[in-house]
mmCIF file of C-alpha atoms in Angstrom:
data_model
loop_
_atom_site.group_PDB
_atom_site.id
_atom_site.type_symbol
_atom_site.label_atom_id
_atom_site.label_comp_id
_atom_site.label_asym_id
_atom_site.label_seq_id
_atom_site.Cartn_x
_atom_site.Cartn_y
_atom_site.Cartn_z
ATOM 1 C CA UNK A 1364 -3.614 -37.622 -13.590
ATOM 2 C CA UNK A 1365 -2.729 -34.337 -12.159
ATOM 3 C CA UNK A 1366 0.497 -32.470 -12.662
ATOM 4 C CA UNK A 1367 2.422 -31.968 -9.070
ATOM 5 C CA UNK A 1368 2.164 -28.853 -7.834
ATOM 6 C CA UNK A 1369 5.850 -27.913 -8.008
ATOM 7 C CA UNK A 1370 5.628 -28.313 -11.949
ATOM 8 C CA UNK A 1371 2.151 -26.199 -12.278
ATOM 9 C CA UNK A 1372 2.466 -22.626 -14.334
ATOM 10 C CA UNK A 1373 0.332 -19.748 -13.112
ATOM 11 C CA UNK A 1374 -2.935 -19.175 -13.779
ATOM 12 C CA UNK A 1375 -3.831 -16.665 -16.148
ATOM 13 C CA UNK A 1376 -6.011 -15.669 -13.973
ATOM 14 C CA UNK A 1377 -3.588 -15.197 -11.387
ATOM 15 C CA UNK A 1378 -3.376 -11.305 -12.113
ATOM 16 C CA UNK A 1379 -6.905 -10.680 -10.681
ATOM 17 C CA UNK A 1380 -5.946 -13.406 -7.356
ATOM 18 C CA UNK A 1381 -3.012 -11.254 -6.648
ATOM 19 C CA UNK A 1382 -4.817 -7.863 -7.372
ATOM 20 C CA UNK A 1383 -7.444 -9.102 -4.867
ATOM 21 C CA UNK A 1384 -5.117 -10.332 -1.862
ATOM 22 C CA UNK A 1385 -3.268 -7.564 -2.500
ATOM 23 C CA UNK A 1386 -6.482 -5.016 -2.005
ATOM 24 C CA UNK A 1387 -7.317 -7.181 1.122
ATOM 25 C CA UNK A 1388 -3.596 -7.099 2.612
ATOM 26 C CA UNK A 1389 -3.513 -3.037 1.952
ATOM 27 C CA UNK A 1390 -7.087 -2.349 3.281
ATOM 28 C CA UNK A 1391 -6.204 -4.553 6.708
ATOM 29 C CA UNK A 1392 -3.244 -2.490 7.517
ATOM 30 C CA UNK A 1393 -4.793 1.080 6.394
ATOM 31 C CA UNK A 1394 -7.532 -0.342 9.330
ATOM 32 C CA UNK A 1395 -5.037 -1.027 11.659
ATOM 33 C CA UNK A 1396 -3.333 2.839 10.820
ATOM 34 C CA UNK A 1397 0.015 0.840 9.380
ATOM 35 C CA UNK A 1398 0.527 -0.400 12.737
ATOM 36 C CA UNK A 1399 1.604 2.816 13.968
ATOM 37 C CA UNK A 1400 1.925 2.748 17.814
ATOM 38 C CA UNK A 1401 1.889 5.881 20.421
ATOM 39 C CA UNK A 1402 5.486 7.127 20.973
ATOM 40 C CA UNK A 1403 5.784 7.202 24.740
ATOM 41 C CA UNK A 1404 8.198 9.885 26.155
ATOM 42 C CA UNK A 1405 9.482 10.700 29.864
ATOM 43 C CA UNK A 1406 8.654 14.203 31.044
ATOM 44 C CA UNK A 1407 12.221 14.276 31.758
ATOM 45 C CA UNK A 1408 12.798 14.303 28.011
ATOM 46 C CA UNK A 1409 10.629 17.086 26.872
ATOM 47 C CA UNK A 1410 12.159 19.168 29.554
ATOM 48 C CA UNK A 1411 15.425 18.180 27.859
ATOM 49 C CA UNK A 1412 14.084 18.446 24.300
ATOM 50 C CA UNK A 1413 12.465 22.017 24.636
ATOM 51 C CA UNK A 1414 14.390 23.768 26.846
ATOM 52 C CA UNK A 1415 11.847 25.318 29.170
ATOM 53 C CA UNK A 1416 13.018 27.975 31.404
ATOM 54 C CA UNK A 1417 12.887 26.725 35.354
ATOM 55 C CA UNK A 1418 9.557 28.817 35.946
ATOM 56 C CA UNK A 1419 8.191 26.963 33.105
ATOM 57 C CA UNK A 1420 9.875 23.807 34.000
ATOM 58 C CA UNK A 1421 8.528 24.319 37.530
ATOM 59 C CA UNK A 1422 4.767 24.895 35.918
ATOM 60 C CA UNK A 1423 4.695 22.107 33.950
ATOM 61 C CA UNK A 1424 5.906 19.675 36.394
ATOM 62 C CA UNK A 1425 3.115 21.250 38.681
ATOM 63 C CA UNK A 1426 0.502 20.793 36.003
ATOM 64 C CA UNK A 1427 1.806 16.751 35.859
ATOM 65 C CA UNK A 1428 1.323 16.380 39.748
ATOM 66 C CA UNK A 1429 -1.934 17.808 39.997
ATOM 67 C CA UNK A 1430 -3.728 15.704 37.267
ATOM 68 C CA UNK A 1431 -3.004 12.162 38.769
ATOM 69 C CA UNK A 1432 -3.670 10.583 35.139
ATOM 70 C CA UNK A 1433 -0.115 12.228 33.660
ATOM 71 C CA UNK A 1434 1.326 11.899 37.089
ATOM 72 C CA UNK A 1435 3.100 8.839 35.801
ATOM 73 C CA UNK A 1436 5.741 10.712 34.067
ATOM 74 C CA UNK A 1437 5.019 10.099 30.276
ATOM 75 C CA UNK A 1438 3.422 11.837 27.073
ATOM 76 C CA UNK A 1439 1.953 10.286 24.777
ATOM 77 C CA UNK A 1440 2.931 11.533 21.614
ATOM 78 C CA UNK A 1441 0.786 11.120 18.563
ATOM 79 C CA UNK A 1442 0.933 11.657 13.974
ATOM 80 C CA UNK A 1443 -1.663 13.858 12.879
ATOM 81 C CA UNK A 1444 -4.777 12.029 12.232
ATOM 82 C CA UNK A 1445 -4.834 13.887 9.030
ATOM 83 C CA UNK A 1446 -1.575 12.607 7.518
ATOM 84 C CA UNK A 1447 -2.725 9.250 8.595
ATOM 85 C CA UNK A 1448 -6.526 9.553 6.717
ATOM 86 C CA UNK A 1449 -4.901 11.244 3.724
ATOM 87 C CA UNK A 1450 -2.049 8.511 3.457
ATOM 88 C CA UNK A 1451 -4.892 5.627 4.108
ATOM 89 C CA UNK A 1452 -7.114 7.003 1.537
ATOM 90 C CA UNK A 1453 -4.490 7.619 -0.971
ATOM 91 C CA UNK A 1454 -3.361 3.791 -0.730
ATOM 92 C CA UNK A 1455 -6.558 2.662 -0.826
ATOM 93 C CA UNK A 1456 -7.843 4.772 -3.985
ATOM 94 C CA UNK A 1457 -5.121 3.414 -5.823
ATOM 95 C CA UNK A 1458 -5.714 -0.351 -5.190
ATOM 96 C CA UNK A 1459 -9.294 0.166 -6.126
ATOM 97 C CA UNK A 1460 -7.732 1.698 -9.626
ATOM 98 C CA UNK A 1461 -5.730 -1.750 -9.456
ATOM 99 C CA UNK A 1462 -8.482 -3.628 -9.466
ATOM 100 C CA UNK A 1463 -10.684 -1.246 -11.692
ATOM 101 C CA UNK A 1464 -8.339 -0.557 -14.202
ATOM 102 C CA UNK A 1465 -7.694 -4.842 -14.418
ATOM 103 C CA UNK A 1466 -11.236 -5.530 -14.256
ATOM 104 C CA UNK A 1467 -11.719 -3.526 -17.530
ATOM 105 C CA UNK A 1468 -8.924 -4.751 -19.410
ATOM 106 C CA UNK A 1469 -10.365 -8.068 -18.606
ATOM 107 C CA UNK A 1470 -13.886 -7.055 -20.409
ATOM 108 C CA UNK A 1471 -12.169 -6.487 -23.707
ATOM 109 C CA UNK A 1472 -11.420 -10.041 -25.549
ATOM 110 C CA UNK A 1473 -9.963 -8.366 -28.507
ATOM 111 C CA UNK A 1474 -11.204 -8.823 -31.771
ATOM 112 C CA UNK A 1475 -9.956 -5.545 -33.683
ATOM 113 C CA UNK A 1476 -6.535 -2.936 -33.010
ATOM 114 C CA UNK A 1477 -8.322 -0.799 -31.257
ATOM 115 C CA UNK A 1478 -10.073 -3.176 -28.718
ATOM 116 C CA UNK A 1479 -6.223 -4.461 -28.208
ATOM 117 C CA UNK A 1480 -4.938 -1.117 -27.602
ATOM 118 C CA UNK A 1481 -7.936 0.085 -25.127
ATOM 119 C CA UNK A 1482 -7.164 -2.831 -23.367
ATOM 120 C CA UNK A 1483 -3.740 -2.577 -23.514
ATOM 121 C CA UNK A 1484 -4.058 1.006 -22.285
ATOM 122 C CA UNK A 1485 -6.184 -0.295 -19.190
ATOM 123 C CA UNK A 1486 -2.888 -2.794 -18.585
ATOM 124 C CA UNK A 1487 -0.475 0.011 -18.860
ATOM 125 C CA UNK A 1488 -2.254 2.162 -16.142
ATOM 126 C CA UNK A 1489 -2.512 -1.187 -13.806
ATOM 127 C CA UNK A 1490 0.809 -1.303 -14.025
ATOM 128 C CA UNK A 1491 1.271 2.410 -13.145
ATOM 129 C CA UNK A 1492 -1.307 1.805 -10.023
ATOM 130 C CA UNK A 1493 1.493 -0.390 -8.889
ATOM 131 C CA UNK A 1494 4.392 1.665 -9.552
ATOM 132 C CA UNK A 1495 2.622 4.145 -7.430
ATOM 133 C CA UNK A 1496 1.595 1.900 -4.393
ATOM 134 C CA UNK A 1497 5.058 1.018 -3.898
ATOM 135 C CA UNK A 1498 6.391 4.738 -4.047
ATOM 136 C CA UNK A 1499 3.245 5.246 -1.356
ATOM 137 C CA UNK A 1500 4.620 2.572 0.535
ATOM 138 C CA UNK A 1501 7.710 3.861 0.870
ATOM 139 C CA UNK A 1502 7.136 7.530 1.519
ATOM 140 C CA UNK A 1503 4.576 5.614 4.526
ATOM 141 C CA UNK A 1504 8.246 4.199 5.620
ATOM 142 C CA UNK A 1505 9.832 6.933 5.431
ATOM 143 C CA UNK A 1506 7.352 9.299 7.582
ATOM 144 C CA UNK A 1507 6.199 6.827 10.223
ATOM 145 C CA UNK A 1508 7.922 4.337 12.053
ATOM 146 C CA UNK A 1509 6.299 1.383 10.755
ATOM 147 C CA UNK A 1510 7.402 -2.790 10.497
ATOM 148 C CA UNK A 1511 9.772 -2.854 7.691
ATOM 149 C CA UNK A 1512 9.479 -6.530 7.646
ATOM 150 C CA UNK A 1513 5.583 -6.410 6.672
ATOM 151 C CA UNK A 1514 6.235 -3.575 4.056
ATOM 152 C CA UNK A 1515 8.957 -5.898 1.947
ATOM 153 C CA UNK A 1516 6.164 -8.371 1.950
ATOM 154 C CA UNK A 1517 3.753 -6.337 0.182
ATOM 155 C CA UNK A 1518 6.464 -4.641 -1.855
ATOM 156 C CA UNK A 1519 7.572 -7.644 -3.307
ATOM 157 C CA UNK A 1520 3.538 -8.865 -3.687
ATOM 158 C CA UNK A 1521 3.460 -5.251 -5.453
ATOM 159 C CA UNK A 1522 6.732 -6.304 -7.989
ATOM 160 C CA UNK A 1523 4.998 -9.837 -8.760
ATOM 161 C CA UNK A 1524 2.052 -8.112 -9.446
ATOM 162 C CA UNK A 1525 3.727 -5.856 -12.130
ATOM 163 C CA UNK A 1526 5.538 -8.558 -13.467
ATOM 164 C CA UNK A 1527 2.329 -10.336 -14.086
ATOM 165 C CA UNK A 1528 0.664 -7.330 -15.797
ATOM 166 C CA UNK A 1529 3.535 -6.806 -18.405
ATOM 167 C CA UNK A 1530 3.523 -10.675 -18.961
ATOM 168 C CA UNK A 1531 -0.643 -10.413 -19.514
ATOM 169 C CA UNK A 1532 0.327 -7.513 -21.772
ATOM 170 C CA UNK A 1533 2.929 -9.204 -23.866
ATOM 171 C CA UNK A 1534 1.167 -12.255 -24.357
ATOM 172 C CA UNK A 1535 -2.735 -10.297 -25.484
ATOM 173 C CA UNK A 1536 -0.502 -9.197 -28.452
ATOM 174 C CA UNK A 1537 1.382 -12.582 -29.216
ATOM 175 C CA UNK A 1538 -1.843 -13.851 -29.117
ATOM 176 C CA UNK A 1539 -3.495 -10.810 -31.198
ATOM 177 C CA UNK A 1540 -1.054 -10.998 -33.701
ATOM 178 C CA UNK A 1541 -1.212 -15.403 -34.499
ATOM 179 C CA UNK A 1542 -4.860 -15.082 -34.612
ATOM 180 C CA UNK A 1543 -4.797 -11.986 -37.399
ATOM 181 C CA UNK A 1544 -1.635 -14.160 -39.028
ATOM 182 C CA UNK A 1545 -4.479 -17.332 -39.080
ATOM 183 C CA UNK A 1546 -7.287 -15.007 -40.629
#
């Protein structure tokens, strides 16, 4: 008989599930360059927004008519590509640590104090990898105009994910300290 799924606890493995769907999730939309779309602006505006003299005004707008690709009256306006690599790679070095850092706390099955602490120490900077994907995520926000609504998502993934790690933590020393209270 099987318990319903409503009544089921989490996995103890659920750590490395999340850890994984969360490296997936974060490598999908550093592909997609975090769904950052060209800005399109009327030449109008950058006349507006620079405040050309009228020769230059008159040059420009001369410029726009005789290449008939811009002669539809917009600019495409771009990020860097190089704020856009460095941000990618930065989120994406740090899930790998994520997923390193869990991986080898996972290797250790305590036996002594100091296998407990290595792998707590491996735990502790997990849960730092996380702390530092979300500040990532937000300084992403905060510089590009990206969907909100996706980054709450993975936020929140980012949270549970924490909140698993300090549970895994807490519960490697309960279980530590009943097996040296059995020896």
């Amino acid at each position: 008989m099987s318990v319903p799924k409503y009544k089921r606890k989490e996995s103890k493995l659920q750590v490395f599930v999340n850890a994984t769907r969360l490296r997936r999730a974060i490598t999908q939309w550093c592909l997609r360059d975090f769904g950052i779309k060209s800005r399109v602006r009327k030449i109008s505006n950058l006349f507006s927004a620079v405040k050309f003299l009228p020769e230059d005004a008159e040059l420009v707008e001369e410029l726009f008519n005789k290449y008939p690709e811009m002669n539809d009256g917009r600019v495409l306006e771009d990020f860097p590509a190089w704020i856009v690599q460095k941000s990618k790679i930065a989120l994406i070095d740090e899930v790998n640590s994520l997923c390193r850092n869990l991986t080898h706390a996972n290797s250790i099955y305590p036996q002594c104090e100091k296998e407990l602490t290595q792998r707590r120490l491996y735990i502790n900077v997990a849960i730092g990898c996380c702390e530092n994907l979300i500040s990532q995520i937000e300084f992403i926000s905060d510089v590009f105009p990206v969907n909100l609504n996706s980054l709450q998502l993975l936020c929140e993934e980012l949270k549970h994910e924490e909140a698993l790690l300090k549970s895994l933590r807490k519960t490697d020393a309960k279980r530590y300290n009943e097996r040296q209270g059995a020896v």
